[in-house]
Coordinates of C-alpha atoms and ligand atoms in Angstrom, one line a residue:
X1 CA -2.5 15.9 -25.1
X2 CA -2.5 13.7 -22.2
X3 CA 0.2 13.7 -19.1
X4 CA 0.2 11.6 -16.2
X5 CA 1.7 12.2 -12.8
X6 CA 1.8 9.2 -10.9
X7 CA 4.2 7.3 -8.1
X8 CA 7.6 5.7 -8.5
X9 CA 7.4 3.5 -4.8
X10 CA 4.6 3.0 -2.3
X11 CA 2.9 6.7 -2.7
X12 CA 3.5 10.0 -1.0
X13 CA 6.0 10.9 -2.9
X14 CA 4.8 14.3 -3.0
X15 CA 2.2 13.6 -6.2
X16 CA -0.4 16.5 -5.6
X17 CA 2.2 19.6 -5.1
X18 CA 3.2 18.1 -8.6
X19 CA -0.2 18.2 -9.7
X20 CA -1.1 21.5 -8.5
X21 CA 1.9 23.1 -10.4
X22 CA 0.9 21.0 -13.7
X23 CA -2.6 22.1 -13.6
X24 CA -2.0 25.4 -14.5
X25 CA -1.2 24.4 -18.1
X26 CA -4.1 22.1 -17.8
X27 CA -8.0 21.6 -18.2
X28 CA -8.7 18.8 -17.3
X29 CA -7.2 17.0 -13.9
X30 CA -8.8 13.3 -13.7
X31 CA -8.3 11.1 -11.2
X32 CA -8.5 7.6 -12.4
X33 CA -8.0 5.0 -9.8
X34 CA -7.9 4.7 -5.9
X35 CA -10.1 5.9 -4.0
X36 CA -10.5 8.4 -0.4
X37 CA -7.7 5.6 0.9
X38 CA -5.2 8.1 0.4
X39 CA -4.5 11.6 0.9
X40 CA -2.4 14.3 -0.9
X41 CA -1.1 17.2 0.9
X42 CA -1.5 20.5 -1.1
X43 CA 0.0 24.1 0.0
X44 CA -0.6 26.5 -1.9
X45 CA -2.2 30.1 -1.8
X46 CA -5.2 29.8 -0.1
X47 CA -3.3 27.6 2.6
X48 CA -2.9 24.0 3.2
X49 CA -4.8 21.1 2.4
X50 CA -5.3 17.4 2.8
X51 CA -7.2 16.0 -0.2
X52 CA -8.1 12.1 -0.5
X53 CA -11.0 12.6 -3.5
X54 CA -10.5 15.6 -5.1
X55 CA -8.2 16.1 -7.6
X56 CA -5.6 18.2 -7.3
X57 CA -6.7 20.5 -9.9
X58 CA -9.4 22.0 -7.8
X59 CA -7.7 24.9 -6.9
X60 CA -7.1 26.1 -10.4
X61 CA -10.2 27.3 -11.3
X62 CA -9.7 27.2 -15.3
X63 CA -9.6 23.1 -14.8
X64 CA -12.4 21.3 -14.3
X65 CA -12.2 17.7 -12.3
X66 CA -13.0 14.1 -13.3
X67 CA -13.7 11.5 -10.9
X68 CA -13.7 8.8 -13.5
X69 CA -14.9 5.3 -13.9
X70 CA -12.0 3.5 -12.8
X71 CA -12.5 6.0 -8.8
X72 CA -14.0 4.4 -5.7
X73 CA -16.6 7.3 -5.1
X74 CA -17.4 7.4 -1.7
X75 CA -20.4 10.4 -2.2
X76 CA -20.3 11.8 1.0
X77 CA -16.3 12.3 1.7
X78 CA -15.7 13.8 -1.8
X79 CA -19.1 16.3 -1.3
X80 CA -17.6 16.8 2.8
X81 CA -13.9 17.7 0.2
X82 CA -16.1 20.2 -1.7
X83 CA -17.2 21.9 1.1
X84 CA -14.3 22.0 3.3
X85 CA -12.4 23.7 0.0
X86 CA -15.2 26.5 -0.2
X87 CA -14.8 27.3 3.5
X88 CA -11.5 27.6 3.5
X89 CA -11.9 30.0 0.6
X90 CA -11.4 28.6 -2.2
X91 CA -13.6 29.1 -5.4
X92 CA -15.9 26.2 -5.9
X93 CA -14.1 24.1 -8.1
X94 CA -15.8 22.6 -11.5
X95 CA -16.2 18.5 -10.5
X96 CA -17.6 16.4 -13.1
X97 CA -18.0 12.5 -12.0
X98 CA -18.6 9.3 -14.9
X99 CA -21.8 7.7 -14.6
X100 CA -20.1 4.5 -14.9
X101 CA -17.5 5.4 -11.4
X102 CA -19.2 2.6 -8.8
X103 CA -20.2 4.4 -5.3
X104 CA -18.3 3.3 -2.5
X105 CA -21.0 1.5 0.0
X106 CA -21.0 2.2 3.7
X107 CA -20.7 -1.3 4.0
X108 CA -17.6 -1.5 2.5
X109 CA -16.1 0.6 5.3
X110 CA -17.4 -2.2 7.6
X111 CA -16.6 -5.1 6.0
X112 CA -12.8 -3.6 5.4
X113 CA -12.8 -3.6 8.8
X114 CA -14.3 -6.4 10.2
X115 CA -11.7 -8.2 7.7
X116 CA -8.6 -6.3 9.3
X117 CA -10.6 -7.4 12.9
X118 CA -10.8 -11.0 11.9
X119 CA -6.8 -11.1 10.5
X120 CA -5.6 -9.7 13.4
X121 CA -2.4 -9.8 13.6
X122 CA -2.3 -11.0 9.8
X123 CA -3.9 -8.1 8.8
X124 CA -2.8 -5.7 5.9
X125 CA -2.7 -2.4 7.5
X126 CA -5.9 -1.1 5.4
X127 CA -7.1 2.3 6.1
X128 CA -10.3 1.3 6.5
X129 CA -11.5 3.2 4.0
X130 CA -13.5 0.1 2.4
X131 CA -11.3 -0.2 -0.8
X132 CA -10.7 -4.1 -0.8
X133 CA -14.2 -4.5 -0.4
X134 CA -15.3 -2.6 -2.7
X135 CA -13.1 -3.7 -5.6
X136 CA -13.8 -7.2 -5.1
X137 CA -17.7 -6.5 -5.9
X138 CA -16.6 -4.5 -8.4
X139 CA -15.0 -7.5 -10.0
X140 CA -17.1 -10.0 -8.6
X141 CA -20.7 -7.9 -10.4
X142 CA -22.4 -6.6 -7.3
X143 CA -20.6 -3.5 -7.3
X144 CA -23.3 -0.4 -8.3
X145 CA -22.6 2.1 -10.8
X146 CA -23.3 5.8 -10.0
X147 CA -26.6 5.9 -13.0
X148 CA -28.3 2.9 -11.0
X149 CA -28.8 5.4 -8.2
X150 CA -31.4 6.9 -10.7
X151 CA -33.3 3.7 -11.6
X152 CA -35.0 3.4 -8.5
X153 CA -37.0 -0.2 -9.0
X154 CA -33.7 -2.0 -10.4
X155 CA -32.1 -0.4 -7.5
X156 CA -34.4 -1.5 -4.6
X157 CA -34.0 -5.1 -6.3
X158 CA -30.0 -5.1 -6.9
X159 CA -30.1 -4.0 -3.0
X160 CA -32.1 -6.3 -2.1
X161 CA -29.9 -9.4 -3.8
X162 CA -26.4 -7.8 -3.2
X163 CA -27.3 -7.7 0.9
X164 CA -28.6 -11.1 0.7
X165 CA -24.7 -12.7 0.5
X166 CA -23.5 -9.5 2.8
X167 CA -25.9 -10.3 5.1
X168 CA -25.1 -14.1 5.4
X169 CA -21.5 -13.0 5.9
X170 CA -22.2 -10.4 8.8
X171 CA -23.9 -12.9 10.4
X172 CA -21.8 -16.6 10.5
X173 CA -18.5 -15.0 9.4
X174 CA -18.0 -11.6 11.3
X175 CA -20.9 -11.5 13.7
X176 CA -22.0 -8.1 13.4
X177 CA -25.3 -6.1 12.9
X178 CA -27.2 -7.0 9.5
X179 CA -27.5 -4.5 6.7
X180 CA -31.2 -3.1 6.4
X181 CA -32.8 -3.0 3.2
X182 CA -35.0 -0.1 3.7
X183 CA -32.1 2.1 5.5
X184 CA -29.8 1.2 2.5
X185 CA -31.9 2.3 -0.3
X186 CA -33.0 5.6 1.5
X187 CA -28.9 5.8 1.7
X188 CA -28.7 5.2 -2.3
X189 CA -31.4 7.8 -2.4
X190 CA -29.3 10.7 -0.9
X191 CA -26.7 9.5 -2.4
X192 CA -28.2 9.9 -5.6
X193 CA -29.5 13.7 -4.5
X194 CA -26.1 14.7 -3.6
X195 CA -24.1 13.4 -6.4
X196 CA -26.8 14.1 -9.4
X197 CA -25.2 17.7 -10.0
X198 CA -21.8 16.7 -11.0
X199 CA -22.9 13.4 -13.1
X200 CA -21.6 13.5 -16.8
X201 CA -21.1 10.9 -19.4
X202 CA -17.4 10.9 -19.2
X203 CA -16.8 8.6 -22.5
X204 CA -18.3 11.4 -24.6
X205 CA -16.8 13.9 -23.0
X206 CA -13.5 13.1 -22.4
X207 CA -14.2 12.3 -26.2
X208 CA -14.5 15.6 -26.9
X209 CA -12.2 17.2 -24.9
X210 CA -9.3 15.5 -26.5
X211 CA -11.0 16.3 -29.8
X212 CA -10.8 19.5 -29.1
X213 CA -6.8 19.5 -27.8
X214 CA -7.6 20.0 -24.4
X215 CA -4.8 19.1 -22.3
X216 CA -5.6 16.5 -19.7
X217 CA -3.5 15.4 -16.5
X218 CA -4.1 12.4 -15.0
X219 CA -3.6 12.0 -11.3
X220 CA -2.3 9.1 -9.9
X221 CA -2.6 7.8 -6.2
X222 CA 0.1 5.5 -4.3
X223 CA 2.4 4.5 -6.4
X224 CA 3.7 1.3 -8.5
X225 CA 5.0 -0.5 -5.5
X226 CA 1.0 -0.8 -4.4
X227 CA -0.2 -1.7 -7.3
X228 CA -2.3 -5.3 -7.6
X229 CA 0.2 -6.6 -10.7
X230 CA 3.7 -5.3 -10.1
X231 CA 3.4 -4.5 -6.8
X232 CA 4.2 -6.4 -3.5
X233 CA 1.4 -8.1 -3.7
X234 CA -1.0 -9.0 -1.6
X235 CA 0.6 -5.9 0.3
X236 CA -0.7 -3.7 -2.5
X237 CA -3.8 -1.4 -2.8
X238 CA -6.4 -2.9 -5.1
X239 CA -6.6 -1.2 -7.8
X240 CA -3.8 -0.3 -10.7
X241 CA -1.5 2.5 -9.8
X242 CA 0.1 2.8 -13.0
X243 CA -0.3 5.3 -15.8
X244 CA -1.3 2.8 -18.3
X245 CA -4.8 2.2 -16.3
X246 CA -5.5 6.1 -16.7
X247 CA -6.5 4.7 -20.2
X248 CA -9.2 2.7 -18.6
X249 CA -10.0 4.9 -15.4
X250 CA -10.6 7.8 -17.6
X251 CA -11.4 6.1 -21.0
X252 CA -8.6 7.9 -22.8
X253 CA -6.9 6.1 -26.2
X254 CA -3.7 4.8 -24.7
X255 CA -2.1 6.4 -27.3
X256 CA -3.0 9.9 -26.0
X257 CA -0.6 9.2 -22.8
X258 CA 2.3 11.3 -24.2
X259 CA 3.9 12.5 -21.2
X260 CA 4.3 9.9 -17.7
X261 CA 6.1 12.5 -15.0
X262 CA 7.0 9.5 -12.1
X263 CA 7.0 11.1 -8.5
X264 CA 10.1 10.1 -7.3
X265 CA 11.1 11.3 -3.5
X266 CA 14.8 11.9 -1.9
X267 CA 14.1 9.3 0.2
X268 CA 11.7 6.5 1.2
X269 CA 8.6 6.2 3.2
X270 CA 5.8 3.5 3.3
X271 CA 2.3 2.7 5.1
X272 CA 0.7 -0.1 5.4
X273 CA 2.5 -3.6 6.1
X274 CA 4.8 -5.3 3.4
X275 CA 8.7 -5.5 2.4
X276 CA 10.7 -2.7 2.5
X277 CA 14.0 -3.1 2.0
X278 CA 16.0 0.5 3.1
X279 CA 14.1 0.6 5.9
X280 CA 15.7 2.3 8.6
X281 CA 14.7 2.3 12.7
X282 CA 15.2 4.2 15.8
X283 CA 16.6 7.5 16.5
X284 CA 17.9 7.6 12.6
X285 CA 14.1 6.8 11.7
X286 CA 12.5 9.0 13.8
X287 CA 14.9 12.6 13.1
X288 CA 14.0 11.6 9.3
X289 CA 10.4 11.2 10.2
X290 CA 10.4 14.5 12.0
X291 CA 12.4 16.5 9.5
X292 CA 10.2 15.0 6.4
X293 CA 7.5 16.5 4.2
X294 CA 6.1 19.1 5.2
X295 CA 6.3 19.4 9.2
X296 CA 6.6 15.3 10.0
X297 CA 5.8 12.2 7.8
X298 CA 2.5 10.8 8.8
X299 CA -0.2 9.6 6.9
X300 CA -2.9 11.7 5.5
X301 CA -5.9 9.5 5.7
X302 CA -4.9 8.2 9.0
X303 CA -2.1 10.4 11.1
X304 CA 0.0 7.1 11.6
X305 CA 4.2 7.5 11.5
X306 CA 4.9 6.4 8.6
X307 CA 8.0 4.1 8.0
X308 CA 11.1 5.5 7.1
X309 CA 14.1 4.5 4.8
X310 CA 16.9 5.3 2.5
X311 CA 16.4 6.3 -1.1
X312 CA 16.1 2.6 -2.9
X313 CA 17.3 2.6 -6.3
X314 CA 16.3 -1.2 -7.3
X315 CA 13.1 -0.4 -6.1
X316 CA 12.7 3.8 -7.8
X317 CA 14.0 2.1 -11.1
X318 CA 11.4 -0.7 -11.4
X319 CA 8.9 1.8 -10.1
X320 CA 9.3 4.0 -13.2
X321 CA 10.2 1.3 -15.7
X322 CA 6.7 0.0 -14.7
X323 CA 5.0 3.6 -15.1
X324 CA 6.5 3.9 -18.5
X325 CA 8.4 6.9 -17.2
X326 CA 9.1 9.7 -19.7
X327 CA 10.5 12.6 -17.0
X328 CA 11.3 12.5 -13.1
X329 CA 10.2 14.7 -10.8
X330 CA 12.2 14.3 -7.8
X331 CA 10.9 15.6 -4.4
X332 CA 11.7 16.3 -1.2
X333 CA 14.9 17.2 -1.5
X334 CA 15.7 19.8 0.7
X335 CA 14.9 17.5 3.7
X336 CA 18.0 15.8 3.4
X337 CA 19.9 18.6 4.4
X338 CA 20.9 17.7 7.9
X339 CA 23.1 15.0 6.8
X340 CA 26.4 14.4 7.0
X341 CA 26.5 11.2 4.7
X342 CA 24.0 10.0 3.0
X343 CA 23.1 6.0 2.3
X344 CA 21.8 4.6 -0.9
X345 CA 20.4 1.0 -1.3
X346 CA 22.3 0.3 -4.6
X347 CA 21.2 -3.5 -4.9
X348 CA 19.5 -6.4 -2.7
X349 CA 21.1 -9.0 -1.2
X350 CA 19.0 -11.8 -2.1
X351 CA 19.8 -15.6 -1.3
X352 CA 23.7 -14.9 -1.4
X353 CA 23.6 -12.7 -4.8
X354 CA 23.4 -9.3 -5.3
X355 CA 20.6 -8.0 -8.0
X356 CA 19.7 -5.1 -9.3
X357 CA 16.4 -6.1 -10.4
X358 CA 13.4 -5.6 -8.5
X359 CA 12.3 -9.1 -7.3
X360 CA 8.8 -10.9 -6.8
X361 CA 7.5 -10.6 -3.2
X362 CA 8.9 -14.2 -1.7
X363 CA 12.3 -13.0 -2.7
X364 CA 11.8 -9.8 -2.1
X365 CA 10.7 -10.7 1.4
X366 CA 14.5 -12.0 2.1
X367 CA 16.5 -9.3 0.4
X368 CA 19.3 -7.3 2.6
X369 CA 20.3 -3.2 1.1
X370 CA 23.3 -3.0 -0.2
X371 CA 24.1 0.7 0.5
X372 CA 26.5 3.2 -1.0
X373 CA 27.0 5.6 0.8
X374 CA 27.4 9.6 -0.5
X375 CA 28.3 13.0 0.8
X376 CA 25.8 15.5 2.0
X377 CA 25.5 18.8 1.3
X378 CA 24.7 20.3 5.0
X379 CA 23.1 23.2 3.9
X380 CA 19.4 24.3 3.3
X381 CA 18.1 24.5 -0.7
X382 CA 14.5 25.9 -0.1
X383 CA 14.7 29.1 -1.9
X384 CA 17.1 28.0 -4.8
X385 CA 15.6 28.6 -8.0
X386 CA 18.1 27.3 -10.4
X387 CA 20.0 23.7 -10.7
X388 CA 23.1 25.5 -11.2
X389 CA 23.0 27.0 -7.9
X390 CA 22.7 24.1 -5.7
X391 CA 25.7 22.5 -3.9
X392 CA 27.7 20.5 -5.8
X393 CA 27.1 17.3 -3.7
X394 CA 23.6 17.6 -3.8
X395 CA 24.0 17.6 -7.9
X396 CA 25.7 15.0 -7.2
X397 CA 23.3 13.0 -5.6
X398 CA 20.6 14.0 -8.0
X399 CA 22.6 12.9 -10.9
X400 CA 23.5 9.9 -8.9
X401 CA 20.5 8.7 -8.7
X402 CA 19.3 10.2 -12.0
X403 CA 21.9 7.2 -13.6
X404 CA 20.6 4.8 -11.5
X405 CA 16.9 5.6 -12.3
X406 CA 17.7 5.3 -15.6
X407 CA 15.6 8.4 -17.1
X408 CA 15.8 12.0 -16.9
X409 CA 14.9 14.2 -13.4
X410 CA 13.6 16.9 -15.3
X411 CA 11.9 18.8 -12.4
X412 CA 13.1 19.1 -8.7
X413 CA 11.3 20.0 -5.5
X414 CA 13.2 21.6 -3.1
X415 CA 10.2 22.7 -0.5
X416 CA 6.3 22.0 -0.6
X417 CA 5.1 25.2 -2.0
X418 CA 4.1 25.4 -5.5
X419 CA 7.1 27.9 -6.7
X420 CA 9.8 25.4 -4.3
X421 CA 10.8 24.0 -8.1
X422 CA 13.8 23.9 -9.8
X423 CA 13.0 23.1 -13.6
X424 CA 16.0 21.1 -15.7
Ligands
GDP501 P1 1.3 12.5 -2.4 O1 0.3 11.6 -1.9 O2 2.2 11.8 -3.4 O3 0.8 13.7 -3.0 O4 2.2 12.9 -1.2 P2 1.8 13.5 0.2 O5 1.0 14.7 0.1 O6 1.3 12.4 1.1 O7 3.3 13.7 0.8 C1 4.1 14.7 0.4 C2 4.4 15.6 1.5 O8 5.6 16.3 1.2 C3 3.3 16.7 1.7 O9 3.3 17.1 3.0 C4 3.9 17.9 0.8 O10 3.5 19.1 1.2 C5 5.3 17.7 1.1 N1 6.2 18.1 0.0 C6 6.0 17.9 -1.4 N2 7.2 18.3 -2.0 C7 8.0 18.7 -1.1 C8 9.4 19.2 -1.1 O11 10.0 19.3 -2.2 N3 9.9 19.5 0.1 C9 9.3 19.3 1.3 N4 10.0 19.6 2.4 N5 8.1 18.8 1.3 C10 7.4 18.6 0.2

């Protein structure tokens, strides 16, 4: 039995508290996509955590966690994740990682941003984190596989090609210091070293696993608005965000994807540059900001304010529809508590019509909210532990929205712990 938890709009959605609660039903958590570009926030017993590599089932200690094939494994963050976990007190967690996952290079840090350096002011609001970079080689075959760390002759030759057409580029594009051959492969080396004890053959066993009716959850990062197809491309992440890929990040039949639970949040938030339609400025932005998550919405990876806006429906609808949504869990409720009235972008104003339907990114680009605006509930819902009890207006809004979305809210987080959830 496979489930999927993965993002509605442009990520932090609240994904990993989701995650944590789910993985105590499962054994396997499996990240499938992405890479360290992203962060989830986790609180839970032990305390409080910011993960970017780690799945979110690592504080359950009956799961074990992938890093599949379809990861960006940058070796030293996600052995720095390990660690940090441990000394805050958690047991170590069981990682295994696909032989097949390609290791994130530290030249794809550099090159990701010497790129943002060279756009300037064009520039796509990366984190930095090397994930453009490293999917291209992926896709353009220079990429390297986490086995070829073992096979040292074919590796000190692949290293020696791949910096070749890096090192022309450092030189006559970006102007920076070369790559060194030697200094690489000893890098590959320790790499090798450090990842060798986790290192599994993830087809056969994930193979296996389901064989055996082990239930799997597969953890998305972002969400659909960043993905490379349906996203608002180019302002998207560069790899798929979407549910479907876990059958190719994690070499699972698509078949087996029974469950999709879309991470929906109360309201909006984006990094990164790119259209954004309910975006909202100034004080009204900032109180929002402030009042968001857990203690202030700002990036994970990076600490940045992220932007603000009102729940979008066009855009949560297509999100899900994308997904292949089967339940809604919808997050972050209680934050909304401080309002009076509360606006919801019902439509897009695009060229003189209204639509409904989520449009490619030229259109998208010139589309105005059109808001409708309902009541608040003015009262604080952390602590609540059944729908019933909630204040009628905020039913209201949840089932509201619930229409608009088009498919069931079936879970409802009402404060970032792991027991703030109201199950429907
Ligand atoms: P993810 O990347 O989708 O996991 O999302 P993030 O971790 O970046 O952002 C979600 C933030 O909201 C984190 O700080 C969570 O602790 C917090 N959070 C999750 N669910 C809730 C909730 O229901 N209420 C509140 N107030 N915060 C929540």
């Amino acid at each position: 039995m496979v489930k999927a938890v993965v993002g509605a709009c442009w990520g932090d959605e609240g994904k990993g508290k989701i995650t944590d609660m789910l993985a105590a039903d499962a054994d396997i958590v499996v990240r499938f996509q992405g890479g360290a570009n992203a962060g989830h926030t986790i609180v839970n017993d032990y305390g409080k955590f910011a993960l970017h590599l780690l799945p979110s089932g690592s504080f359950n200690q009956n799961v074990t966690n992938m890093i599949g094939n379809g990861v960006a494994l940058d070796i030293p963050q996600l052995i720095k994740e390990i660690e940090d976990v441990e000394a805050q007190g958690v047991p170590r967690p069981k990682i295994v990682v696909s032989e097949r996952a390609q290791v994130l290079m530290p030249y794809h840090r550099l090159f990701d941003a010497y790129e943002e350096e060279r756009l300037s002011d064009r520039q796509f609001g990366s984190t930095k984190s090397g994930i453009a970079p490293f999917f291209s080689d992926k896709f353009s075959k220079i990429g390297f596989q986490v086995w070829e760390l073992f096979e040292e002759d074919r590796l000190r030759e692949k290293i020696k090609n791949v910096i070749e057409v890096k090192n022309l580029m450092l030189e006559h594009i970006y102007h920076k210091p070369l790559i060194d051959e030697n200094e690489l492969y000893e890098t590959c080396k320790q790499y090798g070293e450090m990842i060798k004890p986790y290192v599994i053959d993830s087809v056969q066993y994930m193979h296996n696993a389901l064989k055996e009716g082990k239930t799997v959850l597969l953890e998305g990062q972002l969400g659909s608005l960043k993905d490379p197809d349906f996203g608002i491309y180019p302002m998207t992440t560069s790899s798929s965000t979407l549910a479907g890929y876990g059958s190719i990040g994690a070499c699972i039949p698509p078949y087996e994807i029974k469950e999709i639970i879309t991470v929906v949040k109360a309201y909006s938030s984006a990094v990164g540059a790119g259209a954004f339609v309910s975006e909202i400025f100034g004080s009204e932005a900032d109180e929002l900001r402030r009042r968001g998550g857990d203690g202030g919405e700002f990036g994970v990876t990076t600490g940045r304010p992220r932007r603000m806006g009102w729940f979008d429906c066009v855009a949560s609808r297509y999100g899900c529809r994308v997904q292949g949504t089967t339940a809604v869990a919808f997050t972050v409720l209680d934050v909304l508590g401080y309002l009076d009235e509360i606006p919801v972008c019902v439509g897009y104003e695009v060229d003189g019509e209204v639509t409904r339907d989520f449009p490619t990114t030229g259109r998208l680009e010139r589309a105005k909210p059109v808001y409708k605006v309902l009541p608040g509930w003015k009262t604080d819902i952390r602590g609540i532990k059944s729908y019933d009890e909630l204040p009628e207006n905020c039913r209201n809004y949840i089932e509201f929205i619930e229409k608009e979305l088009e498919v069931p809210i079936k879970i409802v987080s009402n404060g970032p712990a792991r027991n703030d959830i109201i199950m429907r």
